[in-house]
Amino acid sequence: IPHPISFAEEHKCLNSELWHACAGPLVSLPAVGSRVVYFPQGHSEQVAASTNKEIESQIPNYPNLPPQLICQLHNVTMHADAETDEVYAQMTLQPLNPQELKDPYLPAELGTANKQPTNYFCKTLTASDTSTHGGFSVPRRAAEKVFPPLDFTMQPPAQELFAKDLHGNEWKFRHIFRGQPKRHLLTTGWSVFVSAKRLVAGDSVLFIWNDNNQLLLGIRRATRPQTVMPSSVLSSDSMHIGLLAAAAHAASTNSRFTIFYNPRASPCEFVIPLAKYVKAVYHTRISVGMRFRMLFETEESSVRRYMGTITGISDLDAVRWPNSHWRSVKVGWDESTAGERQPRVSLWEIEPLTTFPMYPTPFPLRLKRPWPTGLPSLHGMMDSWW
């Protein structure tokens, strides 16, 4: 839950490469000007995850708010919380009107090119990394790849490193190669950084060497249970009602509305490129028993595919969100990879191991003609999808 944004913060341009690295290797924001699909159901899940409180039954339904809302993405700005360094994005969306939905649609891409850095390393902090007496132990390959080379004619080899964080603050560290066996360490300046950022074992730190020969520094906090909410923060119910009411008003008036997306707190992306949605929903056939694979972020910013089997297809919440594609696929994960993986996923998150056209649809990926008449909105096409 972001703190209020000051004028200076709002107009400060954050480093996109560092923002994406802190957000995670699977995060890619949609392109400004593109068409996207907004899922209020997914937005509610982010609030539930952030406040550690599920949506209550007494929160009103909004019948004119479809489970998926096709919008134009007018603006995206990247932010980092001034106190916690938690990254989040602010997006301005506008639902398409019936005429715009009938216009010819040529999707440009399935998402912008990933802005993830290439020359970086991420390390989960150990207890010794966060102690006030020690330093930060840097894996040898990571130090050689990301840090400027040490002069090994010096004894011991050492240098001063200057790294900028998301807020533009510069941190100074002494990088030294010493010990038995010899290893790379950040010493002087490291404990100051740990204290200032309130880092604990389990949090992660990442360093990037960018194309401008600058060293950038970011953090990712380990998930911690939120026991006490700040008094300035609205109640969970108020937040659920606020986001649903804002989206419902925008849907009925085709007006702009603003949402916040927190990639580390949100279980799934709830604003996705329209082309990605269409490809998954109307150009991919799935069935119970089908095998699939799905990308997951693993330790220290790596990515790995996990395998599973589709066990069912149904609404996640048939009462509040009927005919929604949000996490409509029930899955069973291979036993060795089960862990804490979600029992439900969305179509666009998975890669079925067998794909062929689903069924004739009035919405091919590249329309050569206007929308068929009588098709006021995309969500009407989903009434009988299963």
Tab-separated table of C-alpha atoms in Angstrom:
chain	number	residue	atom	x	y	z
A	1	ILE	CA	0.000	0.000	0.000
A	2	PRO	CA	1.872	3.076	-1.174
A	3	HIS	CA	2.294	6.115	0.990
A	4	PRO	CA	0.901	9.395	-0.407
A	5	ILE	CA	3.007	10.563	-3.348
A	6	SER	CA	4.623	13.955	-2.958
A	7	PHE	CA	4.872	16.358	-5.919
A	8	ALA	CA	8.632	15.817	-6.098
A	9	GLU	CA	8.249	12.031	-6.097
A	10	GLU	CA	5.542	12.122	-8.737
A	11	HIS	CA	7.745	14.054	-11.131
A	12	LYS	CA	10.938	12.167	-10.438
A	13	CYS	CA	11.845	9.670	-13.156
A	14	LEU	CA	12.933	6.402	-11.583
A	15	ASN	CA	15.512	4.231	-13.277
A	16	SER	CA	13.414	1.742	-15.240
A	17	GLU	CA	16.062	-0.981	-15.264
A	18	LEU	CA	16.491	-0.850	-11.475
A	19	TRP	CA	12.723	-0.630	-10.905
A	20	HIS	CA	12.126	-3.773	-12.976
A	21	ALA	CA	14.970	-5.611	-11.252
A	22	CYS	CA	13.428	-4.822	-7.857
A	23	ALA	CA	9.953	-5.761	-9.132
A	24	GLY	CA	11.085	-9.222	-10.192
A	25	PRO	CA	12.237	-11.080	-13.320
A	26	LEU	CA	8.701	-11.835	-14.573
A	27	VAL	CA	7.315	-8.293	-14.324
A	28	SER	CA	6.838	-6.257	-17.501
A	29	LEU	CA	4.566	-3.221	-17.530
A	30	PRO	CA	2.229	-2.754	-20.525
A	31	ALA	CA	3.120	-0.039	-23.038
A	32	VAL	CA	1.561	3.417	-22.683
A	33	GLY	CA	-1.074	3.906	-25.375
A	34	SER	CA	-1.807	0.210	-25.687
A	35	ARG	CA	-5.041	-1.624	-24.974
A	36	VAL	CA	-5.116	-3.666	-21.808
A	37	VAL	CA	-7.496	-5.801	-19.779
A	38	TYR	CA	-8.086	-4.778	-16.164
A	39	PHE	CA	-9.329	-7.357	-13.657
A	40	PRO	CA	-10.981	-5.766	-10.594
A	41	GLN	CA	-11.052	-9.247	-9.051
A	42	GLY	CA	-7.251	-9.388	-9.234
A	43	HIS	CA	-6.988	-5.852	-7.890
A	44	SER	CA	-9.040	-6.938	-4.871
A	45	GLU	CA	-6.627	-9.815	-4.335
A	46	GLN	CA	-3.737	-7.332	-4.148
A	47	VAL	CA	-5.587	-5.404	-1.422
A	48	ALA	CA	-6.297	-8.659	0.416
A	49	ALA	CA	-2.622	-9.664	0.201
A	50	SER	CA	-1.425	-6.199	1.278
A	51	THR	CA	-3.776	-5.960	4.248
A	52	ASN	CA	-3.749	-9.668	5.090
A	53	LYS	CA	-7.557	-9.568	5.061
A	54	GLU	CA	-9.879	-11.211	2.538
A	55	ILE	CA	-12.773	-9.329	0.940
A	56	GLU	CA	-15.862	-9.421	3.180
A	57	SER	CA	-19.268	-10.632	2.021
A	58	GLN	CA	-20.949	-7.387	3.056
A	59	ILE	CA	-18.993	-5.400	0.474
A	60	PRO	CA	-21.569	-4.475	-2.205
A	61	ASN	CA	-21.614	-5.941	-5.686
A	62	TYR	CA	-21.371	-3.636	-8.690
A	63	PRO	CA	-23.510	-5.226	-11.436
A	64	ASN	CA	-22.297	-2.816	-14.141
A	65	LEU	CA	-18.658	-3.713	-13.475
A	66	PRO	CA	-17.669	-6.602	-15.756
A	67	PRO	CA	-15.129	-9.159	-14.501
A	68	GLN	CA	-12.698	-8.003	-17.174
A	69	LEU	CA	-12.625	-4.396	-18.373
A	70	ILE	CA	-10.966	-3.507	-21.676
A	71	CYS	CA	-9.164	-0.170	-21.353
A	72	GLN	CA	-6.772	2.204	-23.013
A	73	LEU	CA	-3.621	2.659	-20.923
A	74	HIS	CA	-2.969	6.406	-20.868
A	75	ASN	CA	-0.088	6.640	-18.424
A	76	VAL	CA	2.300	4.520	-16.358
A	77	THR	CA	4.684	5.880	-13.745
A	78	MET	CA	7.106	3.851	-11.648
A	79	HIS	CA	7.535	4.630	-7.953
A	80	ALA	CA	9.330	3.386	-4.863
A	81	ASP	CA	8.042	3.869	-1.346
A	82	ALA	CA	10.182	6.463	0.434
A	83	GLU	CA	10.259	4.444	3.664
A	84	THR	CA	10.431	0.825	2.528
A	85	ASP	CA	11.795	1.044	-1.060
A	86	GLU	CA	8.849	-1.161	-2.108
A	87	VAL	CA	8.316	-0.630	-5.850
A	88	TYR	CA	4.894	0.011	-7.334
A	89	ALA	CA	3.416	1.430	-10.525
A	90	GLN	CA	0.646	3.984	-10.983
A	91	MET	CA	-1.520	3.438	-14.077
A	92	THR	CA	-4.207	5.626	-15.623
A	93	LEU	CA	-6.827	3.567	-17.471
A	94	GLN	CA	-9.915	4.460	-19.503
A	95	PRO	CA	-12.537	1.863	-20.451
A	96	LEU	CA	-13.212	1.666	-24.181
A	97	ASN	CA	-16.646	2.798	-25.318
A	98	PRO	CA	-18.854	0.578	-27.516
A	99	GLN	CA	-17.730	2.340	-30.709
A	100	GLU	CA	-14.037	1.908	-29.863
A	101	LEU	CA	-14.639	-1.788	-29.263
A	102	LYS	CA	-16.066	-2.056	-32.803
A	103	ASP	CA	-13.100	-0.317	-34.418
A	104	PRO	CA	-10.456	-2.392	-36.216
A	105	TYR	CA	-7.885	-3.587	-33.749
A	106	LEU	CA	-4.290	-4.354	-34.618
A	107	PRO	CA	-2.409	-5.470	-31.508
A	108	ALA	CA	1.162	-4.253	-31.735
A	109	GLU	CA	2.711	-6.752	-29.351
A	110	LEU	CA	2.037	-9.148	-26.498
A	111	GLY	CA	3.774	-6.816	-24.068
A	112	THR	CA	6.709	-4.458	-24.130
A	113	ALA	CA	10.219	-5.777	-24.381
A	114	ASN	CA	11.358	-6.916	-20.979
A	115	LYS	CA	13.368	-4.187	-19.299
A	116	GLN	CA	15.122	-6.581	-16.969
A	117	PRO	CA	18.865	-5.880	-16.602
A	118	THR	CA	21.422	-8.229	-18.110
A	119	ASN	CA	24.494	-7.464	-16.009
A	120	TYR	CA	23.442	-7.844	-12.379
A	121	PHE	CA	23.343	-10.155	-9.407
A	122	CYS	CA	20.864	-10.698	-6.597
A	123	LYS	CA	21.694	-12.266	-3.238
A	124	THR	CA	19.470	-13.262	-0.335
A	125	LEU	CA	21.064	-11.884	2.819
A	126	THR	CA	22.361	-14.250	5.488
A	127	ALA	CA	22.532	-13.509	9.210
A	128	SER	CA	26.240	-12.629	8.901
A	129	ASP	CA	25.476	-10.251	5.983
A	130	THR	CA	23.180	-8.237	8.261
A	131	SER	CA	25.251	-8.313	11.461
A	132	THR	CA	26.759	-5.013	12.537
A	133	HIS	CA	30.244	-6.498	12.857
A	134	GLY	CA	30.595	-8.262	9.527
A	135	GLY	CA	30.413	-7.228	5.907
A	136	PHE	CA	28.556	-8.376	2.838
A	137	SER	CA	29.986	-11.526	1.304
A	138	VAL	CA	29.739	-11.269	-2.494
A	139	PRO	CA	29.780	-14.467	-4.588
A	140	ARG	CA	33.016	-14.501	-6.591
A	141	ARG	CA	31.412	-14.826	-10.029
A	142	ALA	CA	28.934	-12.054	-9.210
A	143	ALA	CA	31.702	-9.673	-8.087
A	144	GLU	CA	33.758	-10.367	-11.191
A	145	LYS	CA	30.736	-9.893	-13.455
A	146	VAL	CA	29.184	-6.741	-11.959
A	147	PHE	CA	31.828	-4.794	-10.021
A	148	PRO	CA	34.737	-2.952	-11.678
A	149	PRO	CA	37.861	-5.160	-11.661
A	150	LEU	CA	40.159	-4.999	-8.633
A	151	ASP	CA	43.854	-4.241	-8.942
A	152	PHE	CA	45.454	-7.499	-7.764
A	153	THR	CA	48.894	-5.899	-7.554
A	154	MET	CA	47.612	-4.194	-4.390
A	155	GLN	CA	47.784	-6.070	-1.099
A	156	PRO	CA	45.050	-6.593	-0.262
A	157	PRO	CA	43.175	-5.746	-3.491
A	158	ALA	CA	40.550	-3.088	-2.632
A	159	GLN	CA	38.528	-0.233	-4.129
A	160	GLU	CA	35.754	2.234	-3.299
A	161	LEU	CA	32.356	1.532	-4.869
A	162	PHE	CA	29.620	4.121	-5.334
A	163	ALA	CA	26.093	2.802	-5.970
A	164	LYS	CA	22.820	4.686	-6.464
A	165	ASP	CA	19.487	3.410	-5.125
A	166	LEU	CA	15.986	3.949	-6.578
A	167	HIS	CA	15.668	7.365	-4.917
A	168	GLY	CA	18.963	8.588	-6.405
A	169	ASN	CA	20.811	8.377	-3.077
A	170	GLU	CA	24.454	7.371	-3.418
A	171	TRP	CA	25.998	4.749	-1.124
A	172	LYS	CA	29.730	4.249	-0.675
A	173	PHE	CA	31.247	0.837	0.085
A	174	ARG	CA	34.750	-0.524	0.434
A	175	HIS	CA	35.177	-3.585	-1.768
A	176	ILE	CA	38.027	-5.824	-0.644
A	177	PHE	CA	39.341	-9.294	-1.537
A	178	ARG	CA	40.689	-10.964	1.582
A	179	GLY	CA	40.256	-13.771	4.105
A	180	GLN	CA	41.052	-17.453	4.232
A	181	PRO	CA	39.909	-18.670	1.806
A	182	LYS	CA	39.953	-15.361	-0.031
A	183	ARG	CA	36.578	-13.845	-0.867
A	184	HIS	CA	34.988	-10.621	-2.040
A	185	LEU	CA	33.562	-8.464	0.749
A	186	LEU	CA	31.840	-5.103	1.087
A	187	THR	CA	33.020	-3.692	4.404
A	188	THR	CA	33.066	0.020	5.301
A	189	GLY	CA	29.681	1.551	4.528
A	190	TRP	CA	27.794	-1.742	4.398
A	191	SER	CA	26.459	-1.694	7.978
A	192	VAL	CA	25.306	1.916	7.459
A	193	PHE	CA	23.295	0.771	4.437
A	194	VAL	CA	21.827	-2.227	6.292
A	195	SER	CA	20.763	-0.033	9.222
A	196	ALA	CA	19.334	2.736	7.032
A	197	LYS	CA	17.254	0.285	4.996
A	198	ARG	CA	16.376	-1.852	8.043
A	199	LEU	CA	17.437	-5.034	6.275
A	200	VAL	CA	17.191	-8.446	7.920
A	201	ALA	CA	18.289	-11.953	6.973
A	202	GLY	CA	16.041	-13.209	4.190
A	203	ASP	CA	15.802	-9.850	2.424
A	204	SER	CA	17.576	-9.584	-0.923
A	205	VAL	CA	20.027	-7.061	-2.326
A	206	LEU	CA	20.782	-6.608	-6.005
A	207	PHE	CA	23.537	-4.744	-7.812
A	208	ILE	CA	23.366	-3.717	-11.481
A	209	TRP	CA	26.159	-2.470	-13.734
A	210	ASN	CA	24.274	-0.547	-16.419
A	211	ASP	CA	25.137	0.595	-19.943
A	212	ASN	CA	26.237	4.002	-18.621
A	213	ASN	CA	28.917	2.332	-16.484
A	214	GLN	CA	27.005	3.117	-13.307
A	215	LEU	CA	26.518	0.837	-10.325
A	216	LEU	CA	22.884	0.661	-9.170
A	217	LEU	CA	21.630	-0.850	-5.932
A	218	GLY	CA	18.178	-2.170	-5.040
A	219	ILE	CA	16.498	-4.229	-2.342
A	220	ARG	CA	13.645	-6.698	-2.130
A	221	ARG	CA	12.143	-7.403	1.241
A	222	ALA	CA	11.187	-10.914	2.274
A	223	THR	CA	7.461	-11.326	2.771
A	224	ARG	CA	6.653	-10.486	6.373
A	225	PRO	CA	3.252	-10.859	8.011
A	226	GLN	CA	1.618	-7.465	8.488
A	227	THR	CA	0.358	-7.507	12.046
A	228	VAL	CA	-0.345	-3.829	12.657
A	229	MET	CA	-1.541	-1.531	9.898
A	230	PRO	CA	-0.509	2.137	10.097
A	231	SER	CA	-3.358	4.293	11.396
A	232	SER	CA	-3.124	6.467	8.285
A	233	VAL	CA	-4.045	3.561	6.044
A	234	LEU	CA	-7.697	3.020	5.150
A	235	SER	CA	-9.395	-0.118	6.385
A	236	SER	CA	-9.323	-3.140	4.110
A	237	ASP	CA	-13.078	-2.911	3.481
A	238	SER	CA	-12.819	0.763	2.563
A	239	MET	CA	-10.064	-0.014	0.094
A	240	HIS	CA	-12.042	-2.841	-1.545
A	241	ILE	CA	-15.133	-0.625	-1.844
A	242	GLY	CA	-13.052	2.293	-3.126
A	243	LEU	CA	-11.375	0.383	-5.938
A	244	LEU	CA	-14.597	-1.371	-7.007
A	245	ALA	CA	-16.641	1.840	-6.912
A	246	ALA	CA	-13.994	3.737	-8.915
A	247	ALA	CA	-13.800	1.016	-11.571
A	248	ALA	CA	-17.611	0.706	-11.754
A	249	HIS	CA	-17.990	4.471	-12.182
A	250	ALA	CA	-15.320	4.496	-14.904
A	251	ALA	CA	-16.989	1.554	-16.673
A	252	SER	CA	-20.402	3.266	-16.742
A	253	THR	CA	-19.086	6.697	-17.801
A	254	ASN	CA	-16.043	5.674	-19.888
A	255	SER	CA	-13.971	7.999	-17.720
A	256	ARG	CA	-10.357	7.666	-16.620
A	257	PHE	CA	-9.410	6.070	-13.324
A	258	THR	CA	-6.127	5.403	-11.554
A	259	ILE	CA	-4.874	2.189	-10.002
A	260	PHE	CA	-1.726	1.177	-8.130
A	261	TYR	CA	0.032	-2.084	-8.912
A	262	ASN	CA	2.476	-3.537	-6.383
A	263	PRO	CA	4.313	-6.411	-8.094
A	264	ARG	CA	5.818	-7.842	-4.892
A	265	ALA	CA	2.546	-7.836	-2.956
A	266	SER	CA	0.147	-8.787	-5.722
A	267	PRO	CA	-0.280	-12.527	-6.337
A	268	CYS	CA	-0.695	-11.940	-10.109
A	269	GLU	CA	-0.643	-9.109	-12.653
A	270	PHE	CA	-4.172	-7.723	-12.918
A	271	VAL	CA	-3.539	-5.385	-15.873
A	272	ILE	CA	-2.333	-7.316	-18.911
A	273	PRO	CA	-1.964	-6.498	-22.637
A	274	LEU	CA	-5.206	-7.132	-24.528
A	275	ALA	CA	-3.326	-9.110	-27.189
A	276	LYS	CA	-1.918	-11.452	-24.555
A	277	TYR	CA	-5.410	-11.981	-23.142
A	278	VAL	CA	-6.953	-12.644	-26.557
A	279	LYS	CA	-4.253	-15.088	-27.549
A	280	ALA	CA	-4.696	-17.066	-24.318
A	281	VAL	CA	-8.497	-17.041	-24.165
A	282	TYR	CA	-9.506	-17.340	-27.817
A	283	HIS	CA	-6.541	-18.952	-29.526
A	284	THR	CA	-5.513	-21.610	-27.041
A	285	ARG	CA	-7.462	-24.759	-26.340
A	286	ILE	CA	-7.217	-26.340	-22.925
A	287	SER	CA	-8.941	-29.310	-21.377
A	288	VAL	CA	-8.947	-31.194	-18.100
A	289	GLY	CA	-5.996	-33.550	-17.942
A	290	MET	CA	-3.795	-31.409	-20.174
A	291	ARG	CA	-0.183	-30.929	-19.131
A	292	PHE	CA	1.266	-27.412	-18.945
A	293	ARG	CA	4.258	-25.472	-17.700
A	294	MET	CA	4.474	-22.107	-16.005
A	295	LEU	CA	7.271	-19.691	-15.180
A	296	PHE	CA	8.022	-18.868	-11.557
A	297	GLU	CA	10.531	-16.609	-9.874
A	298	THR	CA	12.918	-18.616	-7.725
A	299	GLU	CA	15.656	-17.734	-5.248
A	300	GLU	CA	17.865	-14.746	-6.067
A	301	SER	CA	15.918	-13.532	-9.086
A	302	SER	CA	16.213	-16.655	-11.183
A	303	VAL	CA	13.341	-18.001	-13.287
A	304	ARG	CA	12.289	-21.612	-13.636
A	305	ARG	CA	9.491	-23.511	-15.391
A	306	TYR	CA	7.340	-25.809	-13.264
A	307	MET	CA	5.097	-28.529	-14.652
A	308	GLY	CA	1.516	-29.354	-13.734
A	309	THR	CA	-1.800	-30.799	-14.912
A	310	ILE	CA	-5.108	-29.002	-15.480
A	311	THR	CA	-7.691	-30.518	-13.118
A	312	GLY	CA	-10.692	-28.244	-13.728
A	313	ILE	CA	-12.048	-25.069	-15.348
A	314	SER	CA	-14.543	-22.947	-13.426
A	315	ASP	CA	-15.240	-19.532	-11.932
A	316	LEU	CA	-13.127	-18.694	-8.911
A	317	ASP	CA	-16.083	-16.730	-7.457
A	318	ALA	CA	-19.256	-17.576	-9.379
A	319	VAL	CA	-21.431	-15.310	-7.199
A	320	ARG	CA	-19.447	-12.071	-7.269
A	321	TRP	CA	-17.568	-12.556	-10.552
A	322	PRO	CA	-19.470	-14.918	-12.887
A	323	ASN	CA	-17.901	-15.700	-16.281
A	324	SER	CA	-14.508	-14.375	-15.211
A	325	HIS	CA	-11.281	-15.681	-16.701
A	326	TRP	CA	-9.362	-14.599	-13.615
A	327	ARG	CA	-7.685	-17.712	-12.146
A	328	SER	CA	-10.339	-19.893	-13.758
A	329	VAL	CA	-8.000	-22.863	-14.298
A	330	LYS	CA	-7.646	-25.388	-11.464
A	331	VAL	CA	-4.262	-27.103	-11.488
A	332	GLY	CA	-2.318	-29.826	-9.778
A	333	TRP	CA	1.423	-29.335	-9.560
A	334	ASP	CA	3.906	-32.123	-9.973
A	335	GLU	CA	4.575	-33.557	-6.545
A	336	SER	CA	8.207	-32.503	-6.346
A	337	THR	CA	7.346	-28.858	-7.076
A	338	ALA	CA	4.043	-28.446	-5.196
A	339	GLY	CA	5.293	-26.210	-2.370
A	340	GLU	CA	3.253	-23.045	-1.981
A	341	ARG	CA	2.093	-22.808	-5.586
A	342	GLN	CA	-1.410	-21.533	-6.239
A	343	PRO	CA	-4.096	-24.191	-6.868
A	344	ARG	CA	-5.603	-21.851	-9.485
A	345	VAL	CA	-3.993	-19.890	-12.326
A	346	SER	CA	-5.113	-17.751	-15.270
A	347	LEU	CA	-4.969	-18.939	-18.877
A	348	TRP	CA	-2.379	-16.354	-19.927
A	349	GLU	CA	0.045	-17.459	-17.190
A	350	ILE	CA	0.440	-21.022	-18.448
A	351	GLU	CA	1.912	-22.663	-21.514
A	352	PRO	CA	-0.106	-25.758	-22.495
A	353	LEU	CA	2.099	-28.478	-23.920
A	354	THR	CA	-0.399	-29.047	-26.757
A	355	THR	CA	-2.070	-26.105	-28.450
A	356	PHE	CA	-4.486	-25.813	-31.361
A	357	PRO	CA	-7.276	-23.334	-32.253
A	358	MET	CA	-9.954	-23.270	-29.595
A	359	TYR	CA	-13.088	-22.548	-31.635
A	360	PRO	CA	-14.243	-20.037	-34.263
A	361	THR	CA	-14.186	-16.608	-32.704
A	362	PRO	CA	-15.215	-13.149	-33.904
A	363	PHE	CA	-11.937	-11.866	-32.501
A	364	PRO	CA	-8.920	-13.122	-34.483
A	365	LEU	CA	-5.547	-11.848	-33.308
A	366	ARG	CA	-5.240	-9.423	-36.225
A	367	LEU	CA	-8.605	-8.100	-37.331
A	368	LYS	CA	-8.730	-7.037	-40.972
A	369	ARG	CA	-12.266	-5.700	-40.591
A	370	PRO	CA	-14.294	-3.773	-38.020
A	371	TRP	CA	-15.764	-5.523	-35.027
A	372	PRO	CA	-18.828	-7.603	-35.911
A	373	THR	CA	-22.091	-5.809	-35.226
A	374	GLY	CA	-23.854	-6.699	-32.044
A	375	LEU	CA	-20.594	-7.090	-30.114
A	376	PRO	CA	-20.783	-4.232	-27.604
A	377	SER	CA	-18.004	-5.564	-25.395
A	378	LEU	CA	-15.573	-8.421	-25.081
A	379	HIS	CA	-16.944	-9.700	-21.782
A	380	GLY	CA	-20.169	-10.716	-23.529
A	381	MET	CA	-18.200	-13.313	-25.486
A	382	MET	CA	-17.387	-15.278	-22.389
A	383	ASP	CA	-20.839	-16.326	-21.286
A	384	SER	CA	-20.462	-19.826	-22.685
A	385	TRP	CA	-16.709	-20.231	-22.882
A	386	TRP	CA	-16.840	-23.374	-20.782
